[in-house]
XYZ file of C-alpha atoms in Angstrom:
463
model
C -123.614 1.428 5.744
C -126.334 4.376 6.694
C -125.077 7.505 7.359
C -125.919 7.320 10.555
C -123.143 4.095 11.248
C -120.607 6.789 9.247
C -120.866 9.347 11.368
C -120.471 6.899 14.531
C -117.518 5.507 13.250
C -115.997 9.072 12.366
C -116.597 9.701 16.331
C -114.698 7.287 17.675
C -111.627 8.304 15.914
C -112.998 12.710 16.376
C -112.704 11.247 20.545
C -109.203 9.797 20.041
C -108.424 13.540 18.649
C -110.404 14.982 21.096
C -108.241 14.057 23.726
C -105.176 12.993 22.190
C -102.094 14.806 24.339
C -104.588 14.965 27.550
C -102.568 13.497 29.985
C -99.047 12.795 29.668
C -97.104 9.417 30.713
C -96.644 9.038 34.120
C -100.044 11.037 35.225
C -98.946 12.181 37.650
C -99.317 16.071 38.646
C -96.230 15.781 40.096
C -94.795 14.629 36.998
C -93.236 18.252 34.773
C -94.631 17.818 32.085
C -97.718 17.780 32.859
C -97.562 20.906 34.988
C -98.779 22.324 31.051
C -101.297 21.317 29.293
C -99.673 20.608 25.503
C -102.377 19.270 23.285
C -103.200 19.306 19.260
C -105.622 21.835 18.077
C -105.360 24.846 20.634
C -107.322 28.220 19.785
C -106.145 30.585 22.362
C -107.680 33.465 22.457
C -106.704 36.489 20.275
C -102.706 37.771 21.073
C -102.034 35.376 22.785
C -99.395 33.124 20.346
C -97.986 36.792 19.044
C -96.864 37.266 23.264
C -95.882 33.720 23.534
C -98.779 33.065 25.996
C -100.906 30.719 24.000
C -101.825 29.405 20.505
C -102.927 31.039 17.308
C -106.509 32.064 17.488
C -108.076 30.206 13.938
C -107.769 26.995 12.228
C -108.994 26.716 8.939
C -110.046 23.924 6.260
C -111.141 23.609 2.517
C -112.581 20.574 1.263
C -114.941 19.399 -2.236
C -117.993 18.449 -2.051
C -120.000 17.005 -4.867
C -124.086 17.251 -6.048
C -126.140 20.245 -4.361
C -127.584 18.893 -1.420
C -126.790 20.272 2.274
C -123.946 19.651 4.856
C -123.838 19.927 8.444
C -120.500 20.886 10.667
C -120.256 20.035 14.424
C -117.571 21.840 16.453
C -115.669 19.778 19.022
C -113.366 21.279 21.647
C -112.527 20.916 25.457
C -113.102 23.549 27.256
C -110.681 23.412 30.426
C -112.006 23.543 34.154
C -109.342 24.221 37.129
C -110.374 21.241 40.220
C -109.760 23.412 42.811
C -109.484 21.588 46.591
C -110.631 22.802 49.769
C -110.949 22.066 53.478
C -113.975 22.841 56.073
C -112.570 24.309 59.035
C -114.463 23.445 62.777
C -115.973 26.645 62.291
C -117.630 25.324 58.703
C -115.325 27.654 56.420
C -113.045 27.005 53.035
C -109.443 26.812 52.161
C -107.700 25.883 48.921
C -105.257 23.202 49.981
C -103.266 20.951 47.487
C -104.358 17.585 48.134
C -106.554 15.515 50.628
C -106.513 13.013 51.916
C -109.388 10.435 53.763
C -108.684 6.529 53.807
C -107.737 5.371 50.895
C -109.315 8.336 48.744
C -107.270 11.294 48.166
C -108.191 14.191 46.152
C -105.515 16.900 44.082
C -106.511 20.457 42.938
C -105.919 19.727 38.887
C -106.998 21.415 35.425
C -109.574 19.276 34.600
C -111.393 19.541 30.880
C -114.608 18.528 29.974
C -116.365 18.364 26.568
C -118.154 20.762 23.791
C -119.815 19.876 21.082
C -121.628 22.417 18.734
C -124.157 21.650 15.712
C -124.614 24.502 13.657
C -128.027 24.829 11.278
C -127.779 22.404 8.250
C -127.371 24.571 5.008
C -127.651 24.181 1.812
C -124.900 24.037 -0.484
C -126.205 26.944 -2.407
C -126.777 29.319 0.014
C -123.400 29.349 0.581
C -122.457 31.104 -2.076
C -122.045 33.841 0.468
C -120.308 33.670 3.210
C -122.313 32.676 6.383
C -120.821 33.215 9.962
C -121.973 32.175 13.312
C -121.285 33.076 16.649
C -120.642 30.262 18.839
C -121.098 30.876 22.917
C -120.165 28.514 25.368
C -120.905 29.505 29.101
C -118.710 29.570 32.132
C -119.888 27.791 35.251
C -118.710 26.600 38.822
C -120.126 23.272 39.987
C -119.102 22.334 44.166
C -119.679 18.749 45.230
C -118.585 18.434 49.034
C -116.323 15.549 50.964
C -117.068 13.764 53.878
C -115.654 11.559 56.446
C -117.167 7.781 56.713
C -119.722 9.367 59.417
C -121.564 11.578 57.163
C -119.500 14.947 58.200
C -118.166 17.704 55.947
C -114.293 17.376 55.544
C -113.777 19.763 52.622
C -115.313 20.186 48.580
C -114.534 20.239 45.484
C -114.588 23.108 43.422
C -114.715 22.945 39.692
C -114.557 26.846 38.170
C -114.920 26.651 34.003
C -114.362 30.445 31.872
C -117.042 31.256 29.270
C -115.116 30.817 25.588
C -116.530 33.083 22.555
C -115.629 31.509 18.595
C -117.016 32.420 15.530
C -117.388 29.723 12.548
C -117.796 31.099 8.865
C -118.717 28.917 6.088
C -118.808 29.407 2.289
C -119.153 27.362 -0.588
C -116.965 28.399 -4.033
C -118.836 26.895 -7.474
C -115.458 24.791 -9.377
C -116.379 24.077 -12.436
C -119.381 21.181 -11.371
C -117.863 20.784 -7.865
C -118.082 23.238 -4.964
C -115.387 23.713 -2.909
C -116.431 24.422 0.460
C -114.477 26.817 3.518
C -114.471 26.591 7.234
C -112.459 28.429 9.485
C -112.939 28.804 12.863
C -111.915 32.277 15.358
C -111.517 32.268 19.153
C -112.795 35.717 19.230
C -112.202 36.744 23.119
C -109.292 39.429 23.967
C -107.847 38.821 27.210
C -107.629 41.687 29.614
C -105.336 40.378 31.819
C -103.162 37.858 29.622
C -100.634 34.919 31.133
C -100.625 31.862 30.506
C -102.770 30.125 32.773
C -105.654 32.753 31.532
C -104.609 32.369 28.000
C -105.376 28.023 27.858
C -108.802 28.963 30.178
C -109.856 30.955 27.077
C -108.991 27.861 24.111
C -110.521 25.544 22.362
C -108.445 22.654 23.252
C -108.516 19.498 20.696
C -111.063 21.581 18.879
C -111.993 19.737 15.088
C -114.611 19.617 12.737
C -117.637 16.713 12.034
C -118.854 17.632 8.716
C -121.596 15.713 6.808
C -123.625 15.961 3.466
C -126.566 14.867 2.206
C -127.607 14.818 -1.606
C -123.946 14.931 -1.702
C -120.399 13.641 -1.803
C -117.343 14.246 -0.577
C -113.927 14.048 -2.837
C -110.953 12.765 -1.295
C -108.054 15.214 -1.294
C -105.831 12.698 -1.168
C -106.726 10.329 -3.812
C -109.035 12.603 -5.678
C -110.713 11.538 -9.389
C -109.126 13.129 -12.084
C -112.108 15.674 -12.949
C -111.571 16.754 -9.076
C -108.123 16.959 -9.175
C -107.649 20.815 -9.963
C -109.896 21.661 -7.303
C -108.509 19.650 -5.176
C -104.816 20.834 -5.141
C -106.303 24.033 -5.204
C -107.792 23.174 -0.931
C -105.427 24.795 2.054
C -105.978 23.934 4.770
C -104.186 25.383 8.429
C -104.295 23.940 11.613
C -106.571 20.864 10.249
C -106.762 18.744 8.103
C -109.804 17.146 6.254
C -110.470 13.165 5.464
C -112.616 10.821 4.505
C -114.142 9.122 7.592
C -116.821 6.824 8.149
C -116.752 2.976 6.151
C -114.539 3.005 3.264
C -116.137 3.711 0.658
C -118.187 5.989 2.259
C -118.399 9.922 1.215
C -120.818 11.385 3.465
C -118.233 12.546 6.255
C -115.645 14.338 6.290
C -112.844 14.530 9.602
C -111.070 18.014 9.735
C -108.770 17.022 12.314
C -105.466 19.486 13.463
C -103.962 15.679 13.473
C -102.835 14.482 10.026
C -104.632 11.547 9.031
C -105.127 9.112 5.783
C -108.771 9.011 4.679
C -110.847 6.636 6.944
C -108.629 6.257 9.807
C -109.471 3.801 12.130
C -108.932 2.555 15.729
C -106.641 -0.546 16.404
C -108.414 -3.534 17.184
C -105.864 -4.201 19.518
C -106.241 -1.234 21.878
C -108.703 -1.731 24.838
C -109.251 1.516 25.683
C -107.784 5.577 25.116
C -104.656 6.313 26.565
C -104.516 9.936 25.692
C -100.599 10.456 25.184
C -100.180 12.147 22.224
C -99.899 9.691 19.557
C -97.859 7.122 22.159
C -97.383 3.460 21.011
C -100.123 1.657 23.814
C -97.912 -1.522 24.198
C -95.010 0.641 25.539
C -97.283 3.009 27.534
C -98.595 0.272 29.433
C -95.537 -1.498 30.095
C -94.771 1.572 31.590
C -97.350 1.805 33.619
C -97.258 -1.513 34.724
C -94.279 -0.011 36.597
C -95.119 2.515 38.478
C -94.929 1.582 42.126
C -98.497 1.834 44.187
C -97.794 4.937 45.488
C -97.091 6.940 42.262
C -100.660 4.679 40.878
C -102.397 6.417 43.640
C -101.051 9.833 42.876
C -102.261 8.737 39.113
C -105.664 7.853 40.263
C -105.741 11.389 42.380
C -104.781 13.602 39.372
C -107.929 13.073 36.599
C -110.683 10.810 36.692
C -109.291 9.369 32.656
C -106.305 8.591 34.547
C -107.439 6.685 37.265
C -109.342 4.472 34.636
C -105.870 4.213 32.704
C -104.108 2.533 35.913
C -107.513 0.325 36.564
C -107.237 -0.854 33.141
C -103.952 -1.915 32.541
C -104.015 -3.697 36.440
C -106.211 -5.557 34.842
C -105.029 -6.694 31.591
C -104.811 -9.851 31.131
C -101.799 -11.596 29.455
C -103.869 -12.497 25.732
C -104.389 -8.394 26.665
C -100.809 -7.197 26.530
C -99.661 -9.657 23.971
C -101.935 -8.574 21.382
C -100.379 -4.738 21.512
C -97.099 -6.430 20.554
C -98.702 -6.611 16.327
C -100.828 -8.265 14.138
C -99.067 -10.378 11.177
C -101.391 -9.933 8.670
C -101.206 -12.467 6.174
C -100.365 -10.799 2.329
C -101.702 -14.321 0.693
C -105.212 -13.371 -1.822
C -103.195 -10.189 -2.972
C -105.587 -10.565 -6.533
C -105.877 -13.387 -9.224
C -103.769 -15.844 -9.867
C -101.138 -14.951 -12.034
C -102.234 -11.242 -11.763
C -99.793 -8.210 -10.906
C -98.726 -8.976 -7.647
C -100.343 -12.456 -6.967
C -98.362 -14.155 -4.201
C -96.454 -17.538 -4.974
C -95.124 -19.129 -1.464
C -94.032 -15.487 0.125
C -94.893 -15.472 3.729
C -96.076 -19.673 4.526
C -96.387 -21.169 7.767
C -94.586 -20.100 10.711
C -93.096 -23.202 12.479
C -95.718 -24.560 15.289
C -95.781 -22.405 18.274
C -93.366 -19.758 17.010
C -94.444 -16.409 17.247
C -94.115 -13.695 14.322
C -91.420 -11.842 16.336
C -88.652 -14.628 17.360
C -85.766 -15.035 14.947
C -86.581 -18.278 13.974
C -89.395 -17.068 12.049
C -86.965 -15.473 9.744
C -86.429 -18.953 7.876
C -90.303 -19.207 7.021
C -89.398 -16.163 4.574
C -87.080 -16.575 2.163
C -86.439 -14.309 -0.898
C -83.840 -15.725 -2.442
C -86.304 -18.237 -3.748
C -89.528 -16.676 -3.253
C -91.589 -15.858 -6.415
C -94.358 -13.160 -7.576
C -96.535 -13.725 -10.562
C -96.809 -10.582 -13.243
C -98.798 -10.873 -15.989
C -98.585 -14.548 -15.440
C -95.279 -14.739 -15.353
C -92.934 -16.335 -12.890
C -90.555 -13.824 -11.292
C -88.162 -15.119 -8.855
C -84.201 -14.457 -8.712
C -82.541 -14.323 -11.548
C -84.626 -13.593 -13.709
C -84.831 -10.453 -16.361
C -87.263 -7.989 -16.344
C -87.538 -4.186 -17.818
C -88.413 -1.150 -15.369
C -91.112 0.706 -15.761
C -90.759 2.910 -12.204
C -94.539 4.575 -11.362
C -95.480 4.806 -7.850
C -94.215 8.827 -7.282
C -91.169 7.590 -8.710
C -87.505 9.963 -7.427
C -84.779 10.740 -9.731
C -83.325 7.292 -8.870
C -86.211 5.497 -10.302
C -86.602 7.709 -13.193
C -82.571 6.963 -14.055
C -83.633 3.075 -13.714
C -86.714 3.085 -15.806
C -86.699 1.417 -19.336
C -83.095 -0.917 -18.179
C -82.974 -3.493 -18.058
C -82.119 -5.558 -14.480
C -81.914 -8.708 -12.904
C -83.728 -10.618 -9.546
C -82.022 -10.379 -6.800
C -84.976 -11.094 -3.982
C -88.440 -10.878 -3.524
C -90.156 -9.660 -0.020
C -93.805 -9.321 1.566
C -94.622 -7.416 3.784
C -96.852 -7.576 6.877
C -99.524 -5.492 4.955
C -98.888 -7.723 2.849
C -97.180 -5.608 -0.727
C -94.945 -7.788 -2.364
C -91.134 -6.129 -3.134
C -89.068 -7.187 -5.785
C -84.957 -6.209 -5.290
C -83.313 -5.777 -8.933
C -79.812 -5.117 -9.835
C -79.087 -3.256 -12.725
C -77.551 -5.539 -16.349
C -75.113 -2.914 -17.188
C -73.832 -1.417 -13.765
C -70.387 -1.878 -13.650
C -71.184 -2.741 -9.569
C -74.211 -4.822 -9.839
C -71.486 -7.633 -8.641
C -70.067 -5.897 -5.390
C -74.018 -4.568 -4.511
C -75.447 -8.277 -5.120
C -72.014 -8.810 -2.645
C -73.152 -6.352 -0.229
C -77.396 -7.091 -0.082
C -77.676 -3.870 -1.982
C -80.786 -3.652 -4.327
C -82.941 -0.885 -6.146
C -86.649 -2.469 -5.115
C -89.638 -2.055 -7.209
C -93.347 -3.135 -6.875
C -94.790 -5.703 -8.922
C -96.362 -3.247 -10.871
C -93.441 -1.323 -11.876
C -91.517 -4.760 -13.568
C -91.898 -6.035 -17.330
C -91.066 -9.475 -17.244
C -89.006 -10.592 -20.454
C -90.063 -13.971 -21.967
C -90.947 -16.438 -19.889
C -87.958 -18.671 -21.711
C -85.345 -16.150 -21.233
C -86.266 -15.836 -17.472
C -86.115 -19.724 -17.478
C -82.945 -19.600 -19.059
C -81.280 -16.858 -16.738
C -82.637 -19.018 -13.745
C -81.229 -21.848 -14.101
C -77.617 -22.547 -12.420
């Protein structure tokens, strides 16, 4: 996978971040929750947050880089523009109106947004040991688009107005052992002379996030850092944006610093036909809701925003197969390791009955946790087997109390992600029979249990 490909993958996630919350169902201007835009990653003008008119003016992120190469930083955000509909009079003067309809076309006065992307100069890591400051200036503007009747007469116009934005990006690299701690901050430096909510959002950087790339260097995961980078990773602090590795799994040349907390190597679900811009809502739920809208509501949504129109059109054209795939995908957990290794499944998630979808209650008969088994260190572990507990996965207090104790296996489960869970009762627990009767078990991963001698297990498993 090339660096260019990793960047393109990162951009697909960045685009989702950029527009997340841009429109809220039911996507109509008349919807109360759409009267005030709400999105992640808004950098308001100075003083807006303190006055209760907008959001904080700054965000900052820190990440870890190894090597002595160079890096480039791209700031991406939305710039709000006000769309005003103006009707043309017989005297050829224009008057602002809330909406205009000509034939089957309808236009509403509304707030839109355009995407902006600013890529800073490339810096060598060693050049950033002294802080660098970069000014970002985004001009305002005013565009006009005329509305014509069928005979070509000017009936009105659409006026789109944008206000200038100003920010400062600061960059610094701090040497920590053999690593660099990269520190980046973005500040909206505009101070509004006539503060109110409308002016605050017009002067805000909306959906702001950073895409950072490096050459001849490598970013270190902050979620799962190698042992020699654990201390420097733990020293990183974040404010309103969080860096994760992006691109193809295993890539270390791209970081996405997002206002939405993500895991390393986030992906857009293949089952999603397109963006719904609705603040992390579930695609299937939103699609079904859109299908319940009346024709008049759909017409108003189309008139509200071009992106809303795309959503309506896409949902109306959706095939039953496309809708079905939004319901979810069952991942077969087979092939989770070499036979006989820790966590190798045996008899888990067999084929479902012919024609039975996975969510149908009849499909439950295909999973039998009381007879399914898992191989651990070459030993078949199933109901009735004796094991010693070795909790290790960020164990909580309950798990730590169980460390080293002997337990009897009650169930073996596999979830849709392919992970195996072994349910047990403690052998010396006076309430073990009661827990078993209720089906209340302690659950451990296969690598957290140590099978007792195979001969003992076979004997204990006999009815």
